[in-house]
PDB file of C-alpha atoms in Angstrom:
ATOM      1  CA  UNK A 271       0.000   0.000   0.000  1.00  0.00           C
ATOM      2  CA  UNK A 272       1.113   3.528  -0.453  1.00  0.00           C
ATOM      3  CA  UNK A 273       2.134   5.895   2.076  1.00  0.00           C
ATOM      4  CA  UNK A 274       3.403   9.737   2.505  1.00  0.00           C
ATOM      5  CA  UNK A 275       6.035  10.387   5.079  1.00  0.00           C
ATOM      6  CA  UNK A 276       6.479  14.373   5.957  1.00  0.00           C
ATOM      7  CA  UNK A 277       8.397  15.872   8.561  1.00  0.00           C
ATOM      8  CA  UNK A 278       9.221  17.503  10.797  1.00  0.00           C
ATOM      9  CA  UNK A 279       6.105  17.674  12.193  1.00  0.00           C
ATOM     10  CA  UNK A 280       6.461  20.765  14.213  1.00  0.00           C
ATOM     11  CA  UNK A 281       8.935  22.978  13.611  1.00  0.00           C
ATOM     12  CA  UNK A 282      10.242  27.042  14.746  1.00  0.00           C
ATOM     13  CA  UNK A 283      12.417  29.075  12.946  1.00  0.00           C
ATOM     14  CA  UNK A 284      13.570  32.422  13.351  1.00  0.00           C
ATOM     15  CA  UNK A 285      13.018  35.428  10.477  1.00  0.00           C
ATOM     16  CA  UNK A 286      15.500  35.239   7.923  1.00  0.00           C
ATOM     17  CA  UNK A 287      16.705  31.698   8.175  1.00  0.00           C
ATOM     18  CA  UNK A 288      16.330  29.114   5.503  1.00  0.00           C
ATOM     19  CA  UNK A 289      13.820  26.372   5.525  1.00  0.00           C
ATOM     20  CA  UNK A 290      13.611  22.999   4.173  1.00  0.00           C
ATOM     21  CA  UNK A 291      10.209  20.452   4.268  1.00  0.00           C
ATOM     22  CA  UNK A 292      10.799  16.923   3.135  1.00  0.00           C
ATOM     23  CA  UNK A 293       8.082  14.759   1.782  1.00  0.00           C
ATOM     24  CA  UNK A 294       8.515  11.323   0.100  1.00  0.00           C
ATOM     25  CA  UNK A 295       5.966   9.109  -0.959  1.00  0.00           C
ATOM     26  CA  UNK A 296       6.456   5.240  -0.975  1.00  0.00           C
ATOM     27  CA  UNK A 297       4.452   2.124  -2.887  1.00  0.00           C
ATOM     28  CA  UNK A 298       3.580   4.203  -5.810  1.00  0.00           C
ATOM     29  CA  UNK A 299       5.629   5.170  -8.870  1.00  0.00           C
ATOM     30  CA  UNK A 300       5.128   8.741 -11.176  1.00  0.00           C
ATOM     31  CA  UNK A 301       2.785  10.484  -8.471  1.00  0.00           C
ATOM     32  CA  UNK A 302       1.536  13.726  -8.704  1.00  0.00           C
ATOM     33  CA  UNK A 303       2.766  15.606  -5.876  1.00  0.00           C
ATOM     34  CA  UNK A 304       1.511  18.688  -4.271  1.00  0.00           C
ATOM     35  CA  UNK A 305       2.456  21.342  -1.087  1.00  0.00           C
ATOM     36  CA  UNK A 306      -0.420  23.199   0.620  1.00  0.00           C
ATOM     37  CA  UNK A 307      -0.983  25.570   3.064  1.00  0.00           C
ATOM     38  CA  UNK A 308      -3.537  26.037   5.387  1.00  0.00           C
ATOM     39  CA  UNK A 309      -3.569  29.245   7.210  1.00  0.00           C
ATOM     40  CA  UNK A 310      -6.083  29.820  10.552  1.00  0.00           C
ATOM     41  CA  UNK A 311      -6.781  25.947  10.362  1.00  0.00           C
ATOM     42  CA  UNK A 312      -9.250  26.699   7.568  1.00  0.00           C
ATOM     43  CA  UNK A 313      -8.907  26.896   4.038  1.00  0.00           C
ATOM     44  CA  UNK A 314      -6.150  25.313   1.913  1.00  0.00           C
ATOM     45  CA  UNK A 315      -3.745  27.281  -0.699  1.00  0.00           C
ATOM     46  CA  UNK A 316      -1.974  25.295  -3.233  1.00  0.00           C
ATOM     47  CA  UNK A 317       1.253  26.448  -3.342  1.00  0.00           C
ATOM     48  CA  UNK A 318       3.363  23.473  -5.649  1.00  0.00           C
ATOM     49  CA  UNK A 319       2.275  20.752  -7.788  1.00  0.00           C
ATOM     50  CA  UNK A 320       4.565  18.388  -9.730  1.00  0.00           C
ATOM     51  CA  UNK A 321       3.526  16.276 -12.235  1.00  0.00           C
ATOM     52  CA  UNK A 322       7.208  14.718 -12.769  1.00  0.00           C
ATOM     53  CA  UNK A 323      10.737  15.379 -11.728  1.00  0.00           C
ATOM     54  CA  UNK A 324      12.352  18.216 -12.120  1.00  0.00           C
ATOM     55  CA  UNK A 325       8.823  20.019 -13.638  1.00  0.00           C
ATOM     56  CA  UNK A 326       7.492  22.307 -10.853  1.00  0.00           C
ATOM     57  CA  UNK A 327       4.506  24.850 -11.371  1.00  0.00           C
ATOM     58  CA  UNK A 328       3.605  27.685  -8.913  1.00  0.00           C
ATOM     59  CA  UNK A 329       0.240  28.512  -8.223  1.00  0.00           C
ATOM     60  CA  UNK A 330       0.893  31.419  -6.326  1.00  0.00           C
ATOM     61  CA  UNK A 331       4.131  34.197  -6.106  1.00  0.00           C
ATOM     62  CA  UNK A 332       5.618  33.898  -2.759  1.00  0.00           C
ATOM     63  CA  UNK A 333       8.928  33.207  -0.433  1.00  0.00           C
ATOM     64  CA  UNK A 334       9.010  29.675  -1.350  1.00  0.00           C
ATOM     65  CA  UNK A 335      10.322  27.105  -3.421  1.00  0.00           C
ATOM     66  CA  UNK A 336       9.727  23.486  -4.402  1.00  0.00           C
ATOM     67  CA  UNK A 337      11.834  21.099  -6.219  1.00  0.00           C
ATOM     68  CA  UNK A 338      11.350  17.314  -7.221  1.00  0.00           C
ATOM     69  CA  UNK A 339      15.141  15.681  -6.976  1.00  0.00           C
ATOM     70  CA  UNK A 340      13.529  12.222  -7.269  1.00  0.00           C
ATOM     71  CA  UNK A 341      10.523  10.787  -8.363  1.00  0.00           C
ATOM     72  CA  UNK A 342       9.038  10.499  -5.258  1.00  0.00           C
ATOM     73  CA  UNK A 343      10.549  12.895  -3.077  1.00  0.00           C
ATOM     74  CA  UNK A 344       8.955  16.386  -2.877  1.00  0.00           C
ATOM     75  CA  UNK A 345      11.346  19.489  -0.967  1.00  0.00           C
ATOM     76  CA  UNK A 346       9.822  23.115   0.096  1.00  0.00           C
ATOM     77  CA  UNK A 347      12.261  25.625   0.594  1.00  0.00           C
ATOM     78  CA  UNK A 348      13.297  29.323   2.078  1.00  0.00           C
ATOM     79  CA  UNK A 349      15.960  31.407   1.385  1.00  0.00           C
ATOM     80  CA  UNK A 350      14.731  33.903   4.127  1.00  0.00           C
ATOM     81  CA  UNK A 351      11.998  33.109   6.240  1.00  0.00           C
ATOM     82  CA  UNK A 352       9.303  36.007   6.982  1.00  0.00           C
ATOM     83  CA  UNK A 353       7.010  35.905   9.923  1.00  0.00           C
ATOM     84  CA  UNK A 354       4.182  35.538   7.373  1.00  0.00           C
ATOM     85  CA  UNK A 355       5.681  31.923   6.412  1.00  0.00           C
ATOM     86  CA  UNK A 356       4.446  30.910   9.198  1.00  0.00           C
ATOM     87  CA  UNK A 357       1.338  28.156   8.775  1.00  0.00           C
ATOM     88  CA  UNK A 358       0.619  24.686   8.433  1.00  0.00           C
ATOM     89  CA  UNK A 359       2.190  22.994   4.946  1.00  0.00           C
ATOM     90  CA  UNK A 360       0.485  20.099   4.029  1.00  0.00           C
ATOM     91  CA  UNK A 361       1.975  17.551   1.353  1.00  0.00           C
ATOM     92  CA  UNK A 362       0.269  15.345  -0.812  1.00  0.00           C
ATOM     93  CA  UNK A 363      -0.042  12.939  -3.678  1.00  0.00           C
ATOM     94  CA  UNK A 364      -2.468  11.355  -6.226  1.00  0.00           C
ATOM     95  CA  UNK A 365      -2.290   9.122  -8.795  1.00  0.00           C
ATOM     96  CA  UNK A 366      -1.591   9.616 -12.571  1.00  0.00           C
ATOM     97  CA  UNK A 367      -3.259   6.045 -13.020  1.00  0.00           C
ATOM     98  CA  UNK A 368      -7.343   6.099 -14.710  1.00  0.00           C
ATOM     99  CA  UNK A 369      -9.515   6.317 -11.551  1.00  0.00           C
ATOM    100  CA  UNK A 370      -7.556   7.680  -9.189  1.00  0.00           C
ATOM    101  CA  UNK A 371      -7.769  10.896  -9.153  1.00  0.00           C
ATOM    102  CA  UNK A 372      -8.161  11.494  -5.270  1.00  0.00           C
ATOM    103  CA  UNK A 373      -4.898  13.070  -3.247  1.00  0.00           C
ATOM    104  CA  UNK A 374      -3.453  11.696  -0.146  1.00  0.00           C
ATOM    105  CA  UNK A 375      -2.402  13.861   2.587  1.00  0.00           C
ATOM    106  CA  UNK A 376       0.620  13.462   5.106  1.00  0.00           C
ATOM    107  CA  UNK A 377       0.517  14.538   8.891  1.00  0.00           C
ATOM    108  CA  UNK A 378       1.555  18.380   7.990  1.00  0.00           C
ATOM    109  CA  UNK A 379       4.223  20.473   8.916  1.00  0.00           C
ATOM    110  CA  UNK A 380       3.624  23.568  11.800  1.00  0.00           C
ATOM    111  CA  UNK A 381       5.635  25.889  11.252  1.00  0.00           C
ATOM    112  CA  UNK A 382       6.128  29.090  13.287  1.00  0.00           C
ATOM    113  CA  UNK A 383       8.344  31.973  12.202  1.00  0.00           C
ATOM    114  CA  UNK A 384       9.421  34.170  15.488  1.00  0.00           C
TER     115      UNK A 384
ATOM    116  CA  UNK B   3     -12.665  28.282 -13.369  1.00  0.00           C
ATOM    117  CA  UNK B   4     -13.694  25.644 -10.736  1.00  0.00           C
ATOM    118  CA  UNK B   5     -15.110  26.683  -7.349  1.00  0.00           C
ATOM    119  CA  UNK B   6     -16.372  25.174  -4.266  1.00  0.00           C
ATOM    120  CA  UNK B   7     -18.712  26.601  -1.629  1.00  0.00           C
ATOM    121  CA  UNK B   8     -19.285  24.981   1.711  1.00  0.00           C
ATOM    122  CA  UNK B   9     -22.035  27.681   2.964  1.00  0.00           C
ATOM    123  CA  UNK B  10     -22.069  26.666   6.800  1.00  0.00           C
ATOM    124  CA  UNK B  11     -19.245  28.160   9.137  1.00  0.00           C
ATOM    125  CA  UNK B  12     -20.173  25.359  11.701  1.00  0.00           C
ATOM    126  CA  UNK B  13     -22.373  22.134  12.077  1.00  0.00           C
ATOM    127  CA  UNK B  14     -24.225  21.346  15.277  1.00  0.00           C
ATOM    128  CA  UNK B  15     -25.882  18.167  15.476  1.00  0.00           C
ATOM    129  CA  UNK B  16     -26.720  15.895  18.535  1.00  0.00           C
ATOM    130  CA  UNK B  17     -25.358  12.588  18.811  1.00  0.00           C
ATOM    131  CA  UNK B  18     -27.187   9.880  17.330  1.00  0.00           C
ATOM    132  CA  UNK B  19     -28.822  12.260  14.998  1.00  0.00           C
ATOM    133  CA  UNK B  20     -28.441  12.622  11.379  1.00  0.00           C
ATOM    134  CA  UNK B  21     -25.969  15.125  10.219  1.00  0.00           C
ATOM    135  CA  UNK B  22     -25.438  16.985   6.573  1.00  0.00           C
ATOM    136  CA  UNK B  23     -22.600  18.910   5.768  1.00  0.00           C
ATOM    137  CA  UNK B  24     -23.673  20.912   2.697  1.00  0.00           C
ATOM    138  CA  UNK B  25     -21.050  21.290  -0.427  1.00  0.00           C
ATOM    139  CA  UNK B  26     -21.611  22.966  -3.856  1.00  0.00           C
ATOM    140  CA  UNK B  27     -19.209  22.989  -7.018  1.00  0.00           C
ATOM    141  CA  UNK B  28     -18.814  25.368 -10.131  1.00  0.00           C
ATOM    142  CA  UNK B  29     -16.666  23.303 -13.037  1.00  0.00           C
ATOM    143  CA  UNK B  30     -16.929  22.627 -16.702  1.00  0.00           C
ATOM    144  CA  UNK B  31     -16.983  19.475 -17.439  1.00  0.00           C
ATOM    145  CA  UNK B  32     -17.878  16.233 -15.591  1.00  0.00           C
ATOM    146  CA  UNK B  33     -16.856  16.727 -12.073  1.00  0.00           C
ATOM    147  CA  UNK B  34     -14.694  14.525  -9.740  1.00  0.00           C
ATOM    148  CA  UNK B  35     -16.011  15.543  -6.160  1.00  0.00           C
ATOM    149  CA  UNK B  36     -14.260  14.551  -2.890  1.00  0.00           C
ATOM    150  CA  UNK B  37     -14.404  14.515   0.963  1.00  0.00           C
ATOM    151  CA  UNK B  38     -11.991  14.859   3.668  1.00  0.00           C
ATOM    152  CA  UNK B  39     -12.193  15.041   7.296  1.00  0.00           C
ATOM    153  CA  UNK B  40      -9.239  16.571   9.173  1.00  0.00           C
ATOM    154  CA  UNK B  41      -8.399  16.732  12.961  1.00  0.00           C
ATOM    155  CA  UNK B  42      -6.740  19.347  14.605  1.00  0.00           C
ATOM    156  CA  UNK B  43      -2.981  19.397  13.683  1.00  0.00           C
ATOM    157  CA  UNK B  44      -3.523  16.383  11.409  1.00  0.00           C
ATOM    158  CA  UNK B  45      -3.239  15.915   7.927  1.00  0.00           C
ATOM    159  CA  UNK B  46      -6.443  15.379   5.531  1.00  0.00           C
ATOM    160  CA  UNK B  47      -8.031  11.810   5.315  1.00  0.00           C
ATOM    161  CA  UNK B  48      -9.689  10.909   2.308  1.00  0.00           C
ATOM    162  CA  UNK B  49     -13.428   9.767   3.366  1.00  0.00           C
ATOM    163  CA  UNK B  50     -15.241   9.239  -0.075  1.00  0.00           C
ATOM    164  CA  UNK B  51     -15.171  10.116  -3.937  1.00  0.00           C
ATOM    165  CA  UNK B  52     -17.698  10.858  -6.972  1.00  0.00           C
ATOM    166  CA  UNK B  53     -15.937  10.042 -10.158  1.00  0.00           C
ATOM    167  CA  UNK B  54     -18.817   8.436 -12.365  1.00  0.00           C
ATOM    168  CA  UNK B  55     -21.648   6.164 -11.677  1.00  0.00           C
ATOM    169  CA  UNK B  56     -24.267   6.007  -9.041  1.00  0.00           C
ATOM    170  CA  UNK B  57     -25.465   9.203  -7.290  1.00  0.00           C
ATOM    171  CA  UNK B  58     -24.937   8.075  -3.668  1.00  0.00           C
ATOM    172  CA  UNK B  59     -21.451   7.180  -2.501  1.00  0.00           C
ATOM    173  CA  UNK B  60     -20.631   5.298   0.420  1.00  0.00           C
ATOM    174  CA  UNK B  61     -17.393   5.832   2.683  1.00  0.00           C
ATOM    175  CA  UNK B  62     -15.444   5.479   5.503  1.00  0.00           C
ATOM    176  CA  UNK B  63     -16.850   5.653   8.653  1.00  0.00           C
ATOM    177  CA  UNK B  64     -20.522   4.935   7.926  1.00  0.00           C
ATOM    178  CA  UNK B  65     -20.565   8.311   5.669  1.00  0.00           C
ATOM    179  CA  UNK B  66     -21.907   8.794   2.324  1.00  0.00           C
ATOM    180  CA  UNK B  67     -23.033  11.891  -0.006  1.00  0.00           C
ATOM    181  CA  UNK B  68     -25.358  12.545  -2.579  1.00  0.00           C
ATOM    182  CA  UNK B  69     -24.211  13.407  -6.014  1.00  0.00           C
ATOM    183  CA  UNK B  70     -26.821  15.903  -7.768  1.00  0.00           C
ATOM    184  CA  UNK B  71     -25.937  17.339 -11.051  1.00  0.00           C
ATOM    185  CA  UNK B  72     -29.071  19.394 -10.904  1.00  0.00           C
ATOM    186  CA  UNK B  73     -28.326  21.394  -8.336  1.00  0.00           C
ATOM    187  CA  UNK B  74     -24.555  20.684  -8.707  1.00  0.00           C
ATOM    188  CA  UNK B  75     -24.240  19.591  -5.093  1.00  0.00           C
ATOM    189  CA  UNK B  76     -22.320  16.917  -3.246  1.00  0.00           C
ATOM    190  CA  UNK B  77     -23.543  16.867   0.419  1.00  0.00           C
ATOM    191  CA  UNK B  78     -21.780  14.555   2.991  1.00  0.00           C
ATOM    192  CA  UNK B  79     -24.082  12.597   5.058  1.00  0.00           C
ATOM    193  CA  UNK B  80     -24.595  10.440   7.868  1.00  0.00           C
ATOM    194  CA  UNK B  81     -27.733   9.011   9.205  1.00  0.00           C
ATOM    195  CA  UNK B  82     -26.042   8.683  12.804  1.00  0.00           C
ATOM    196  CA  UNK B  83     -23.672  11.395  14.522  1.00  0.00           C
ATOM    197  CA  UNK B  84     -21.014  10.215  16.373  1.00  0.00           C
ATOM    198  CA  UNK B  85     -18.901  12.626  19.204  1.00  0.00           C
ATOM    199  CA  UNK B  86     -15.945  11.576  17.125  1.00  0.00           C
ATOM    200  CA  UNK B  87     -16.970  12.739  14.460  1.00  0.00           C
ATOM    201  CA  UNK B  88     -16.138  16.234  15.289  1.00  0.00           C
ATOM    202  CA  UNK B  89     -14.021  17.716  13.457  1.00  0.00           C
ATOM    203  CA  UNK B  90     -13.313  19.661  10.416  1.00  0.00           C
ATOM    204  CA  UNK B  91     -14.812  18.531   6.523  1.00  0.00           C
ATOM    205  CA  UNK B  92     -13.328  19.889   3.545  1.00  0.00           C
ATOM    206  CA  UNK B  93     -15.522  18.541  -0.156  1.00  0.00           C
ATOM    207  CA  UNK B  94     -13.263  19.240  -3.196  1.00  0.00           C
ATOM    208  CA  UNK B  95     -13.665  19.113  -7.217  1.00  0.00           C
ATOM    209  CA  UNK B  96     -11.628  18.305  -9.834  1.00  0.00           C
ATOM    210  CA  UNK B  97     -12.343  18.521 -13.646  1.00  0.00           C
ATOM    211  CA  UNK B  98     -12.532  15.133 -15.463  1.00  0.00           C
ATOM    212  CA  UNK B  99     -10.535  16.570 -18.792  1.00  0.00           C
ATOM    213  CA  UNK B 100      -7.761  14.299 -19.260  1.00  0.00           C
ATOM    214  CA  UNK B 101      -3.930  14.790 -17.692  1.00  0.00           C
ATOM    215  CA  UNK B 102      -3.303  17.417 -14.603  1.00  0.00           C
ATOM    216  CA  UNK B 103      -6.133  18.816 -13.178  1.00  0.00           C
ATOM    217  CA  UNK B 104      -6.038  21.156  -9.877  1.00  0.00           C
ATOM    218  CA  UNK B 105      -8.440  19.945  -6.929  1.00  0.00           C
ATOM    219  CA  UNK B 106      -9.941  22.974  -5.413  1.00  0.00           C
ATOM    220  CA  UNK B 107     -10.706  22.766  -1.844  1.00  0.00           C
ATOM    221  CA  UNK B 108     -13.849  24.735  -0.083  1.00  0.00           C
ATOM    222  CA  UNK B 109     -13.001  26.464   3.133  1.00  0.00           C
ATOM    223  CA  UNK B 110     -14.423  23.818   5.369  1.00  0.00           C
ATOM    224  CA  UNK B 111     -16.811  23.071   7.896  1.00  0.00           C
ATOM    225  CA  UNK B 112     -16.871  22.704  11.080  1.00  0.00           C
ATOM    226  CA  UNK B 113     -18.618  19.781  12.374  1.00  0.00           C
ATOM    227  CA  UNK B 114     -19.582  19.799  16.321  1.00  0.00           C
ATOM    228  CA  UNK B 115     -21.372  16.371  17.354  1.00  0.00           C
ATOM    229  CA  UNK B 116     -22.951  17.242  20.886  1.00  0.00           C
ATOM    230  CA  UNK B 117     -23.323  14.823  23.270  1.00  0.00           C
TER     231      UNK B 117
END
């Protein structure tokens, strides 16, 4: 069966440092892979999706980067964090295969910029 | 452009009792329509999908929802509330057009099951 590991799962940072979020998914090949964020435990804002590696579209301008190194391995990354950074990032994944087009979450990343 | 309203804030329902949690969707094209249920500080679990088929979709957890084209809704249901069922519901829709498709997700609702 397939499963989504991210981490950390908590995690504080001061303004201006870098940031990296990890996310690999395993029992699947060729996912589609995706970063959210959910601000004020509400809605969700799709920040990356990936359809392959190394191909990375942006839904929205911001402080943040994603890149693909592997096929199943999906990074989000600062330069410079800023205070509004701060949020819970949510990865996920769904399959390219006929029928399945739902997305799978993993456990979410807090992160708090002070 | 695809769209998603979830009109209620916050659910209230008694235990035992039947709850709806009230979705509708804006998309061209044959929709793929989805529920999650997420607890605080948790990731999103996948409860049920419309893709094609029959109207009324069963799920995890003894929920189900009602596909209607008509009135381009997809409400979650459940004919018995459980106190652990609190928490929050998110419905999503994706266009059925062939290769990568965004989901959109509504804002959520809030689902309190009192005791």
């Amino acid at each position: 069966s397939q499963t989504i590991h991210q981490w950390p799962a908590t995690l504080v940072q001061p303004v201006g440092s870098p940031l990296s979020l990890e996310c690999t998914v395993e029992g699947t090949s060729n996912p589609n892979l995706y970063w959210y964020r959910q601000a004020a435990g509400r809605g969700l804002q799709l920040l990356f999706y990936s359809v392959g590696i190394g191909q990375i579209s942006s839904e929205v301008p911001q402080n943040l980067s994603a890149s693909r190194p592997q096929d199943r391995q999906f990074i989000l990354s600062s330069k410079k964090l800023l205070l509004s950074d701060s949020g819970f990032y949510l990865c996920a994944w769904s399959s390219t295969l006929p029928g399945g087009p739902e997305a799978f979450f993993g456990q979410g990343t807090r992160l708090t910029v002070v | 452009a695809q769209s998603v309203a979830q009109p209620e804030d916050q659910v209230n329902v008694a235990e035992g009792n039947p709850l709806t949690v009230k979705c509708t969707y804006s998309v061209s094209g044959n929709p793929y329509l989805f529920w999650y249920v997420q607890y605080p500080n948790r990731g999103l679990q996948f409860l049920l999908k419309y893709i094609t088929g029959d109207n009324l979709v069963k799920g995890s957890y003894g929920f189900e929802a009602e596909f209607n084209k008509s009135q381009t809704s997809f409400h979650l249901k459940k004919p018995s509330a459980l106190v652990s069922d609190s928490a929050l519901y998110f419905c999503a829709v994706r266009a059925n057009s062939g290769g990568y498709q965004k989901v959109t997700f509504g804002t959520g609702t809030k689902l309190q099951v009192i005791p």
